[in-house]
Amino acid sequence: MAIEIKHLTKEFGPKVAVNDLSLTLNDGQVLGLIGQNGAGKTTTFRMLLDFIKPDHGTILFDGQPITQAIRKKIGFLPEERGLYQKWTIEQQMLYFGELHGMKANTIKSELKRWLKRLEVVGKPNDKVQTLSKGNAQKVQLIATLIFQPQLLILDEPFTGLDPVNTSLMMREIKQFSDEGARIIFSAHNMASVESLSDHLLMLKNGNTVLSGATNVIRESFGRTRIYLESPISDAELLGIEGVISITPSNLGRMLKISDEAVGRVVFERVTSSTNYVPAFMQTPPSLDEIFRTEVAATEVKL
Amino acid sequence: MTNAWLIVAKQTYRTRLKSLTYWMLVLSPLLLAVFSIGIVLLFDSASSSNDKATLAIVQQTQLTKDLKATKALNAHVKNIATENAAKRQLKDADIDGYLIQTGDSFKLVTSATGNTSINKDTLQTLLTQFKVAAMAYKLNISAAQLQSLQAPVDLKIQQINSKDGTANTDTNRGANSALSIGIGVLFFIILLFYVQIIAQEIANEKSSRIMEILLAATSAASQFYGKIIGVFSLAITQILLYIIIGAGAIAIFKDNRIFQSVRTIFSNVSLSFTLVTVIMLLLAILMYLTLAAIIASLINDQSQVQQAVQPVTYIAMIGYVLSFIVAQSPHNLLINLASYVPFISQTLVPSRLALDFIGNSQAWCAIGLQIISVALLLKFGLKIYERNVLEYSDESIYKQLARLIRGK
């Protein structure tokens, strides 16, 4: 289910929630949606799911507007999670599954498989209110995935998850994308976006600030960071023209340089015949850095 | 491919059908009916039993003969020779009481421990009759003359039934106004129960954010109509149960004496009355459910359910209160107009039909108006529901409602 969003705009009174958003998501692609609170992420999801209508622009799924048949193939995990507390795990799955066009018998057998796969401590007949928070989170994830969605829309999927569930969530997202599902997720946590998404969209106050393949975006900022493990002193490094700052990082230091070419000078200086250098890595800034320094602080339009 | 609204409706229906509160509502009026019928039957069997009191009359053979002959006094009557003998027999519980004449007055002595009683009023009447007959005999008045002297003036009270011209007596009037108040109370309870259910259903899904998952899989229309239809099916189930049980009871008890007397009292409760009442109740339930669903879409969390239900309760209360007024001032202009107002008509029309203040044509007219408002409410309600069900406003329900009414 390829998704094409063209010139999407939504206004709430005087406030522009989403402004002229366009993107395309093809089979097997994972799109990370980044932005601060109020950037327009949830509004974008709500328009995708047809909860609200855009003021301008179109959203097409495989070339057509959303239909009941398409909805059935969408797995949605809302930012604020919710389950029927007084129902059993199986009752919820039967209801959600049936709404997505599954047969009761398939749901029951799939549920058993999922409970085992995510190592949920609980039986299908346990009421949700008796589950621990971690297990309830897993059940919520099962409710989103049990009907084998072809499009996953996950609003802040990692928020509130414990480390075990975070890695489970990552594993399942990768699994689904390997099987050809399209995935859109939003996140505050840049590390997850960096490791999961091959495309990213960065929003600020409804405007698209960055959009494209994750590595291309990073490269576009130039390889202006050097991770270095070497006995050479800070003073000597700062003496090199083009070295802007040095910060301690892990076992070594992180150098910020004015442009890529400076890297070569630094390399030659630290790798003299007497110095042993366990680590020298010249990289673009991390997404987190791009987000914090480039996007959150100033308006950058690409 | 099954329709999404059908899945929503089925799920709502199944979950609620298994709940205890639903069955408490359904069964409580039935239990009340069984209980009242049981009491009536118990009293009936007690009074018709052969356990009659035995009354001894001291030295009055003529009186004994007369009392035996009238049979009005529900007791065995026998003559006894002396007061002492009577006292002894009363002590031994062979008799329940004795009657003795001293001069012009009579004295009835009964045992305080006896469990069967002699009706004193009837006895007094019979004794007066006996005395009058004895005086008449002394004054040479014949039996026919005496009867004509005693006959009261004949004042007949009759009301003509507008429907079929049959006479409507005072007993009918009283019974029917009780019926009209009963309808008012019962409908009020039923409406509020279902309003509460649908408000809770929507509030639960909205406040727990399940609504977003549901709306992603279906649509606001499927949710809105599915919920209403699911809860409405519960109401239909309840009414069907009453109809089946009622019809069964009628079939079993149709030859019963009490049942037949009840039937004469409720002469207006015909098949067409039942039909109009049931249709109006169902339409009213549908209307109230839709209204409650619209208001419930404004809820943020469970604690606001009562706040949301309250405005609906006030509307239901109007019909409830007016149904009491119907019996008092039936031809009040306000009542007359209110009978056509949807949301209120469901209690007024059956009440006034029971009391014969309106005919079937007016009732069907009110039903027509109900159908129109249900259709409009369902159509425009969806728009309001759709807009609000995913909005979490900080304002109170009342403020949001006021804003809705102002059309902002």
XYZ file of C-alpha atoms in Angstrom:
710
model
C 0.000 0.000 0.000
C 1.960 2.964 -1.250
C 0.975 6.213 0.389
C 1.075 9.530 -1.384
C 0.472 12.723 0.530
C 0.292 15.838 -1.575
C 0.221 19.442 -0.337
C -1.625 18.618 2.868
C -2.755 21.642 4.883
C -4.881 21.824 8.001
C -5.791 24.921 9.957
C -7.510 25.166 13.320
C -8.792 28.706 13.455
C -5.812 31.044 13.067
C -3.312 28.251 13.832
C -1.793 26.303 10.934
C -1.381 22.772 12.289
C 0.081 21.262 9.115
C 1.340 23.347 6.218
C 1.791 22.026 2.675
C 3.024 18.578 3.652
C 3.997 16.176 0.861
C 5.555 12.731 1.086
C 5.548 9.326 -0.518
C 5.984 6.028 1.303
C 6.632 2.882 -0.712
C 6.452 -0.810 0.137
C 8.649 -1.877 3.008
C 9.657 1.668 3.915
C 9.804 2.962 7.453
C 9.159 6.654 7.959
C 10.097 8.390 11.187
C 8.152 11.519 12.000
C 10.077 13.883 14.233
C 9.007 17.095 15.832
C 8.395 18.767 19.135
C 4.987 18.810 20.791
C 2.588 20.770 18.634
C 4.679 20.266 15.513
C 1.706 18.640 13.718
C 2.511 14.936 14.052
C -0.774 13.857 15.599
C -2.762 16.074 13.222
C -0.976 14.392 10.299
C -1.889 10.946 11.678
C -5.478 12.025 12.211
C -5.745 13.153 8.612
C -4.161 9.905 7.408
C -6.750 7.944 9.390
C -9.571 10.164 8.132
C -10.466 11.307 11.656
C -10.330 14.867 10.370
C -10.468 16.241 6.849
C -7.589 18.339 5.477
C -8.372 21.862 4.319
C -6.260 21.331 1.224
C -4.361 18.469 -0.346
C -4.924 14.776 -0.904
C -4.002 11.474 0.712
C -4.006 8.418 -1.529
C -3.514 4.754 -0.610
C -2.415 2.858 -3.701
C -3.896 5.656 -5.754
C -7.279 5.876 -4.036
C -8.784 7.695 -1.034
C -9.295 5.758 2.196
C -12.086 3.151 2.172
C -13.429 0.693 4.720
C -11.375 -2.057 3.060
C -8.188 0.006 3.433
C -8.947 0.832 7.086
C -9.039 -2.865 7.859
C -5.413 -3.196 6.800
C -4.207 -0.295 8.949
C -2.785 -1.002 12.384
C -2.921 2.075 14.576
C -1.272 2.573 17.947
C -2.476 5.839 19.483
C -0.179 7.980 21.598
C -2.356 7.483 24.654
C -2.897 3.759 25.005
C -6.184 2.193 25.947
C -7.703 -1.230 26.440
C -10.993 -2.405 27.893
C -9.846 -2.900 31.485
C -12.700 -5.209 32.450
C -12.493 -7.453 29.411
C -10.222 -10.442 29.022
C -7.288 -10.348 26.614
C -9.159 -12.667 24.279
C -12.345 -10.552 24.323
C -10.417 -7.459 23.200
C -8.615 -9.327 20.461
C -11.842 -10.897 19.211
C -13.434 -7.461 18.965
C -10.490 -5.623 17.389
C -9.724 -8.598 15.147
C -13.307 -8.883 13.979
C -13.369 -5.170 13.151
C -10.361 -5.837 10.931
C -12.135 -8.649 9.166
C -10.610 -11.648 10.963
C -12.446 -14.855 11.788
C -12.856 -15.763 15.462
C -10.937 -19.032 15.171
C -7.977 -17.374 13.449
C -7.911 -14.677 16.121
C -7.801 -17.262 18.916
C -4.931 -19.218 17.420
C -3.026 -16.060 16.414
C -3.438 -14.684 19.937
C -1.786 -17.763 21.429
C 1.113 -17.407 19.007
C 1.553 -13.704 19.827
C 1.373 -14.215 23.592
C 4.196 -16.705 23.284
C 6.194 -14.593 20.855
C 6.127 -11.496 23.069
C 6.485 -13.594 26.237
C 3.376 -12.157 27.854
C 2.854 -13.379 31.409
C -0.883 -14.031 31.222
C -3.513 -16.269 29.684
C -6.087 -15.335 27.043
C -8.780 -15.408 29.735
C -7.047 -12.969 32.067
C -8.674 -9.593 32.472
C -6.514 -6.706 31.316
C -6.815 -4.924 34.677
C -5.001 -7.839 36.336
C -1.937 -7.513 34.061
C 1.270 -5.710 34.970
C 2.025 -2.473 33.105
C 4.675 -4.125 30.944
C 2.366 -6.982 29.984
C -0.497 -4.607 29.257
C 1.849 -2.745 26.887
C 2.583 -5.998 25.086
C -1.129 -6.758 24.809
C -1.656 -3.296 23.340
C 1.000 -4.054 20.743
C -0.661 -7.395 19.929
C -3.964 -5.557 19.423
C -2.226 -3.395 16.790
C -0.451 -6.247 15.014
C -2.623 -9.364 15.319
C -4.449 -8.836 12.020
C -1.195 -8.527 9.981
C -1.631 -4.871 8.970
C -0.072 -3.683 5.735
C 0.276 -0.165 7.023
C 1.334 0.605 10.575
C 0.738 4.020 12.063
C 2.425 4.271 15.442
C 2.084 7.481 17.437
C 5.016 7.685 19.861
C 5.353 3.880 20.102
C 8.301 3.999 22.499
C 6.886 6.487 24.991
C 6.444 4.923 28.410
C 7.906 1.551 27.401
C 10.402 -0.212 29.614
C 13.724 -1.192 27.947
C 12.551 -4.781 27.333
C 9.403 -3.637 25.595
C 11.284 -0.963 23.675
C 13.530 -3.567 22.079
C 10.524 -5.849 21.462
C 8.753 -2.993 19.731
C 11.826 -2.319 17.582
C 12.104 -5.985 16.697
C 8.455 -6.165 15.597
C 8.687 -2.957 13.550
C 11.729 -4.359 11.719
C 9.984 -7.686 11.225
C 6.928 -6.033 9.705
C 8.997 -3.853 7.403
C 10.998 -6.906 6.280
C 7.683 -8.544 5.384
C 6.814 -5.559 3.198
C 4.547 -3.525 5.469
C 4.759 0.268 5.376
C 5.347 1.914 8.696
C 4.981 5.490 9.857
C 5.930 6.295 13.415
C 6.559 9.394 15.431
C 9.155 9.705 18.147
C 10.967 12.022 20.483
C 13.758 9.503 20.844
C 16.186 10.126 17.972
C 18.142 6.923 18.575
C 15.087 4.846 17.707
C 14.379 6.921 14.614
C 17.974 6.608 13.496
C 18.110 2.850 13.869
C 14.655 2.087 12.468
C 13.665 4.513 9.768
C 15.029 4.747 6.289
C 13.049 7.944 5.726
C 12.359 10.801 8.013
C 10.183 13.818 8.144
C 10.903 16.610 10.546
C 8.118 19.041 11.389
C 8.245 22.346 13.163
C 5.070 24.352 13.814
C 3.378 22.470 11.009
C 6.106 23.185 8.463
C 8.265 20.506 6.899
C 11.826 21.235 7.983
C 13.544 18.103 6.732
C 12.317 15.326 4.518
C 14.067 12.465 2.803
C 16.183 9.344 3.275
C 17.750 9.301 6.747
C 21.380 8.858 5.636
C 21.049 11.443 2.857
C 19.785 13.989 5.350
C 22.630 13.286 7.724
C 25.222 13.461 4.947
C 23.761 16.745 3.789
C 25.044 18.299 7.001
C 28.584 17.173 6.022
C 30.942 14.912 7.996
C 31.678 17.601 10.510
C 32.061 15.419 13.605
C 35.126 13.387 14.587
C 35.130 10.817 17.327
C 38.717 10.471 18.496
C 40.630 8.285 20.948
C 44.195 9.579 21.085
C 46.664 10.898 23.720
C 47.036 14.251 21.887
C 46.130 17.246 24.098
C 43.007 19.435 23.740
C 45.192 22.528 23.317
C 47.034 21.018 20.383
C 43.753 19.986 18.724
C 42.175 23.404 19.229
C 45.311 24.869 17.655
C 44.346 23.283 14.327
C 42.420 25.751 12.193
C 38.815 24.693 11.727
C 38.405 22.771 15.015
C 35.506 24.512 16.700
C 34.980 22.616 19.941
C 35.920 19.496 21.875
C 33.604 17.579 24.192
C 34.348 14.384 26.128
C 32.448 11.427 24.695
C 32.587 7.820 25.942
C 36.291 6.831 26.157
C 37.405 9.595 23.835
C 36.437 13.067 22.633
C 34.064 14.483 20.052
C 35.444 17.194 17.815
C 33.235 19.619 15.964
C 34.922 20.906 12.805
C 33.979 23.702 10.416
C 34.068 21.549 7.251
C 34.884 18.030 6.086
C 38.376 18.935 4.791
C 39.528 19.801 8.329
C 39.154 16.097 9.132
C 42.112 15.256 6.933
C 44.343 17.769 8.787
C 43.292 16.349 12.178
C 43.929 12.788 10.941
C 47.455 13.616 9.794
C 48.251 15.423 13.078
C 47.108 12.597 15.397
C 48.532 9.699 13.374
C 52.234 10.517 13.745
C 54.575 7.517 13.889
C 54.800 7.658 17.720
C 51.063 7.913 18.405
C 48.783 4.909 18.571
C 45.178 5.836 17.693
C 42.561 3.218 18.731
C 39.666 5.305 17.225
C 39.202 7.918 14.538
C 35.712 8.223 13.068
C 34.517 11.129 10.935
C 30.710 11.219 10.731
C 27.856 13.570 9.972
C 26.087 14.968 13.047
C 23.663 12.522 14.665
C 19.954 13.022 14.109
C 19.655 13.987 17.710
C 22.192 16.730 17.188
C 20.532 17.873 13.996
C 17.219 17.960 15.797
C 18.497 19.834 18.845
C 20.987 22.246 17.359
C 19.813 22.736 13.815
C 16.047 22.394 14.008
C 14.859 23.067 17.497
C 17.041 26.147 17.943
C 16.715 27.806 14.573
C 14.497 27.619 11.563
C 16.345 25.675 8.889
C 14.663 25.246 5.554
C 16.035 22.782 3.051
C -17.692 -8.633 4.465
C -19.610 -7.929 7.653
C -20.611 -4.346 8.234
C -18.580 -2.609 10.911
C -21.647 -1.101 12.601
C -23.105 -4.586 12.939
C -19.968 -5.812 14.721
C -20.101 -2.797 17.048
C -23.810 -3.361 17.724
C -23.325 -7.095 18.342
C -20.420 -6.512 20.689
C -22.335 -3.900 22.720
C -25.405 -6.118 22.886
C -23.518 -9.262 23.899
C -21.436 -7.582 26.587
C -24.377 -5.840 28.205
C -26.674 -8.852 27.941
C -24.272 -10.714 30.201
C -24.324 -7.999 32.847
C -26.225 -8.320 36.100
C -27.533 -4.741 36.055
C -29.390 -5.358 32.810
C -31.209 -8.376 34.190
C -31.999 -6.539 37.401
C -33.788 -3.876 35.414
C -35.565 -6.411 33.219
C -36.666 -8.660 36.046
C -37.527 -6.166 38.789
C -40.885 -5.047 37.313
C -41.730 -8.710 36.664
C -40.863 -9.662 40.230
C -42.951 -6.748 41.463
C -45.881 -7.951 39.345
C -45.524 -11.563 40.521
C -45.266 -10.347 44.101
C -48.429 -8.202 43.880
C -50.389 -10.943 42.118
C -49.222 -13.379 44.772
C -50.507 -11.151 47.555
C -53.877 -10.689 45.855
C -54.221 -14.458 45.360
C -53.214 -15.087 48.960
C -55.876 -12.735 50.321
C -58.404 -14.131 47.932
C -57.800 -17.711 49.010
C -57.802 -16.678 52.672
C -61.175 -15.016 52.422
C -62.768 -17.773 50.373
C -61.657 -20.571 52.642
C -64.118 -22.707 54.609
C -62.667 -21.504 57.842
C -65.738 -19.495 58.733
C -66.314 -18.047 62.157
C -69.003 -19.608 64.338
C -71.374 -17.195 66.034
C -73.708 -18.272 68.761
C -76.885 -16.289 69.480
C -78.311 -16.435 72.954
C -82.038 -17.198 73.085
C -83.092 -15.637 69.724
C -84.413 -18.326 67.427
C -86.045 -15.897 64.974
C -82.870 -13.822 64.656
C -80.783 -16.984 64.240
C -83.099 -18.115 61.464
C -82.927 -14.733 59.697
C -79.139 -14.471 59.941
C -78.755 -18.006 58.585
C -81.088 -17.161 55.714
C -79.281 -13.968 54.574
C -75.854 -15.585 54.227
C -74.475 -12.045 54.071
C -72.650 -12.655 57.316
C -69.811 -14.952 56.389
C -70.189 -17.153 59.463
C -71.887 -20.216 60.876
C -74.794 -19.130 63.053
C -76.324 -21.248 65.812
C -78.725 -20.760 68.640
C -77.596 -21.286 72.203
C -79.694 -21.603 75.356
C -77.859 -19.510 77.966
C -75.116 -16.896 78.163
C -73.145 -19.156 80.492
C -73.168 -21.958 77.971
C -71.969 -19.477 75.337
C -69.177 -18.267 77.612
C -68.057 -21.824 78.192
C -68.049 -22.670 74.502
C -66.159 -19.475 73.710
C -63.536 -20.430 76.285
C -63.230 -23.882 74.745
C -62.964 -22.223 71.339
C -65.986 -24.123 70.046
C -67.423 -20.800 68.928
C -65.694 -17.581 67.854
C -68.202 -15.263 69.505
C -71.739 -14.866 70.817
C -74.417 -12.266 70.488
C -76.769 -11.353 73.327
C -79.698 -8.932 73.426
C -80.256 -6.779 76.449
C -83.311 -4.565 76.044
C -82.938 -2.601 72.774
C -79.211 -3.147 72.379
C -77.090 -6.075 71.358
C -73.684 -7.128 72.644
C -71.132 -9.109 70.642
C -68.558 -10.985 72.689
C -65.582 -12.434 70.820
C -62.411 -14.165 71.889
C -59.282 -12.040 71.718
C -57.215 -15.041 70.704
C -59.503 -16.170 67.877
C -58.021 -15.994 64.405
C -61.243 -15.729 62.469
C -63.297 -12.609 62.789
C -66.909 -11.614 62.391
C -67.558 -8.578 60.240
C -69.052 -6.055 62.682
C -70.417 -3.676 60.055
C -72.294 -6.411 58.277
C -73.629 -7.692 61.567
C -74.818 -4.229 62.549
C -76.592 -3.762 59.224
C -78.281 -7.134 59.562
C -79.355 -6.379 63.110
C -80.784 -3.023 62.029
C -82.708 -4.753 59.244
C -83.974 -7.303 61.741
C -85.083 -4.527 64.091
C -86.798 -2.561 61.310
C -88.590 -5.712 60.138
C -89.745 -6.430 63.662
C -91.017 -2.811 64.076
C -92.724 -2.936 60.687
C -94.475 -6.102 61.725
C -95.653 -4.385 64.907
C -96.882 -1.358 62.907
C -98.622 -3.548 60.337
C -96.489 -2.455 57.420
C -96.267 -4.994 54.666
C -92.946 -6.249 53.285
C -93.534 -4.523 49.956
C -94.319 -1.204 51.643
C -91.226 -1.520 53.775
C -89.051 -2.154 50.786
C -90.339 0.867 48.946
C -89.790 2.998 52.067
C -86.214 1.893 52.328
C -85.317 2.149 48.667
C -82.717 4.932 48.050
C -83.078 7.503 45.259
C -81.524 6.098 42.118
C -78.603 8.287 40.864
C -76.764 6.740 38.000
C -73.292 8.035 37.063
C -72.163 7.322 33.565
C -69.469 8.587 31.175
C -69.557 7.791 27.514
C -66.339 6.398 26.092
C -65.290 8.437 23.063
C -64.045 5.396 21.221
C -66.814 2.844 21.135
C -69.534 4.447 23.240
C -69.196 1.947 26.082
C -69.798 3.141 29.587
C -66.820 4.089 31.692
C -67.298 3.721 35.414
C -65.518 5.360 38.302
C -63.513 2.205 39.054
C -62.209 2.285 35.502
C -61.273 5.922 35.846
C -59.276 5.322 39.027
C -57.568 2.244 37.644
C -56.692 3.970 34.404
C -55.201 7.029 36.050
C -53.132 4.667 38.195
C -52.102 2.994 34.935
C -51.173 6.351 33.407
C -48.976 7.243 36.393
C -47.497 3.740 36.273
C -46.567 4.283 32.617
C -44.953 7.603 33.515
C -42.812 6.034 36.239
C -41.878 2.885 34.316
C -40.956 4.766 31.127
C -38.878 7.227 33.113
C -36.885 4.395 34.712
C -36.431 2.494 31.436
C -35.332 5.602 29.513
C -32.827 6.624 32.158
C -31.407 3.122 32.342
C -30.626 2.968 28.635
C -29.402 6.562 28.562
C -26.996 5.642 31.351
C -25.788 2.536 29.482
C -24.984 4.303 26.227
C -23.340 7.239 28.007
C -21.138 4.821 29.940
C -20.246 2.860 26.818
C -19.128 5.941 24.901
C -17.461 7.570 27.909
C -15.482 4.403 28.613
C -14.195 4.137 25.051
C -13.458 7.822 24.778
C -11.788 8.337 28.138
C -9.647 5.188 27.788
C -8.634 6.283 24.269
C -9.900 3.019 22.820
C -12.049 5.237 20.625
C -9.045 6.110 18.462
C -8.275 2.439 17.827
C -11.933 1.775 17.032
C -12.247 4.765 14.715
C -9.061 3.783 12.892
C -10.642 0.406 12.117
C -14.166 1.615 11.379
C -15.672 5.078 11.071
C -17.487 7.520 13.309
C -20.778 6.572 11.651
C -20.252 2.846 12.330
C -19.444 3.612 15.960
C -22.343 6.017 16.454
C -25.024 3.924 14.789
C -23.580 0.612 15.992
C -23.672 1.718 19.620
C -27.202 3.071 19.341
C -28.448 -0.074 17.615
C -26.673 -2.335 20.128
C -28.220 -0.651 23.144
C -31.566 -0.331 21.370
C -31.551 -4.108 20.807
C -31.290 -4.533 24.560
C -34.425 -2.436 24.972
C -36.231 -4.451 22.298
C -35.204 -7.662 24.062
C -36.611 -6.336 27.319
C -39.933 -5.317 25.791
C -40.231 -8.567 23.830
C -39.693 -10.489 27.054
C -42.482 -8.517 28.711
C -44.813 -9.122 25.784
C -44.099 -12.870 25.758
C -44.434 -13.203 29.525
C -47.544 -10.999 29.518
C -49.182 -13.007 26.727
C -48.259 -16.245 28.505
C -49.753 -15.015 31.762
C -52.945 -13.986 29.993
C -53.198 -17.402 28.331
C -52.718 -19.222 31.639
C -54.929 -17.034 33.819
C -57.627 -16.105 31.338
C -60.311 -18.021 33.267
C -59.208 -16.704 36.626
C -61.870 -14.651 38.429
C -59.487 -11.920 39.579
C -57.888 -11.641 36.169
C -61.262 -11.124 34.602
C -62.245 -8.435 37.061
C -58.915 -6.688 36.449
C -59.617 -6.922 32.774
C -62.985 -5.203 33.132
C -61.345 -2.429 35.130
C -58.660 -1.800 32.490
C -61.216 -1.819 29.702
C -59.158 0.659 27.668
C -56.117 -1.566 27.572
C -56.798 -2.974 24.165
C -54.500 -4.372 21.524
C -54.255 -1.006 19.758
C -53.435 0.718 23.074
C -50.628 -1.771 23.666
C -49.364 -1.296 20.119
C -49.300 2.499 20.393
C -47.621 2.347 23.805
C -44.914 -0.082 22.712
C -44.152 1.811 19.495
C -43.972 5.124 21.319
C -41.736 3.707 24.016
C -39.357 2.185 21.458
C -39.167 5.410 19.458
C -38.603 7.368 22.649
C -35.791 5.027 23.676
C -34.189 5.473 20.252
C -34.512 9.242 20.547
C -33.065 9.408 24.042
C -30.226 7.029 23.106
C -29.270 9.236 20.178
C -29.362 12.364 22.313
C -27.324 10.677 25.046
C -24.773 9.435 22.490
C -24.350 12.963 21.147
C -23.825 14.452 24.595
C -21.588 11.570 25.688
C -19.252 12.374 22.789
C -18.345 15.544 24.713
C -17.130 13.598 27.751
C -13.444 13.630 28.700
C -13.403 11.050 31.462
C -15.715 8.667 33.275
C -16.449 11.123 36.073
C -18.364 13.277 33.615
C -20.953 10.618 32.783
C -23.421 11.966 35.354
C -22.907 15.487 34.088
C -23.679 14.316 30.570
C -26.720 12.281 31.549
C -28.274 15.081 33.602
C -29.664 17.260 30.795
C -31.238 14.159 29.269
C -32.697 13.272 32.663
C -34.323 16.692 32.931
C -36.054 16.228 29.597
C -37.305 12.785 30.628
C -38.486 14.291 33.897
C -40.855 16.665 32.047
C -42.798 13.736 30.635
C -42.736 12.020 33.987
C -44.106 15.014 35.910
C -46.708 15.815 33.254
C -48.045 12.255 33.426
C -49.154 13.023 36.998
C -50.915 16.166 35.853
C -52.758 14.245 33.132
C -54.914 12.477 35.711
C -55.694 15.779 37.486
C -56.431 18.193 34.665
C -56.781 16.131 31.545
C -57.930 18.844 29.161
C -55.247 21.360 30.021
C -54.066 23.100 26.838
C -50.431 22.627 27.816
C -50.907 18.883 28.220
C -52.765 18.779 24.944
C -49.898 20.453 23.075
C -47.198 18.547 24.949
C -48.760 15.288 23.774
C -47.350 15.988 20.346
C -43.891 17.041 21.490
C -41.293 14.313 20.915
C -39.274 13.426 24.052
C -42.422 14.020 26.130
C -45.202 12.429 24.092
C -44.207 8.870 24.991
C -45.651 9.178 28.496
C -48.498 11.581 27.766
C -50.060 9.816 24.794
C -50.413 6.351 26.402
C -51.641 7.997 29.631
C -54.274 10.031 27.844
C -55.203 7.074 25.686
C -55.739 4.976 28.814
C -57.929 7.723 30.242
C -59.718 8.109 26.927
C -58.841 11.755 26.447
C -57.542 11.230 22.964
C -58.199 8.762 20.191
C -55.955 6.603 18.068
C -55.608 9.142 15.255
C -53.979 11.688 17.572
C -51.713 8.953 18.919
C -50.518 8.031 15.431
C -49.954 11.694 14.703
C -47.657 11.901 17.750
C -45.862 8.747 16.564
C -45.329 10.366 13.160
C -43.704 13.367 14.832
C -41.511 11.028 16.872
C -40.312 9.248 13.719
C -39.408 12.556 12.062
C -37.410 13.722 15.068
C -35.594 10.394 15.431
C -34.556 10.577 11.792
C -33.354 14.177 12.090
C -31.542 13.482 15.343
C -29.748 10.453 13.883
C -28.711 12.416 10.822
C -27.460 15.618 12.463
C -26.318 13.907 15.653
C -23.654 12.033 13.690
C -22.048 15.319 12.623
C -21.775 16.536 16.213
C -20.543 13.133 17.393
C -17.961 12.940 14.619
C -16.581 16.359 15.461
C -16.352 15.846 19.205
C -15.597 12.208 19.853
C -11.833 12.690 19.452
C -11.690 16.164 20.973
C -10.749 16.432 24.610
C -11.992 19.783 25.808
C -11.218 21.253 29.212
C -14.624 22.900 29.337
C -17.501 21.407 31.299
C -20.162 19.468 29.423
C -22.657 22.295 29.956
C -20.354 24.915 28.454
C -19.689 22.683 25.461
C -23.417 22.054 25.052
C -24.150 25.765 25.234
C -21.554 26.328 22.545
C -23.074 23.577 20.393
C -26.533 25.086 20.753
C -25.215 28.512 19.782
C -23.850 26.745 16.715
C -20.175 27.515 17.205
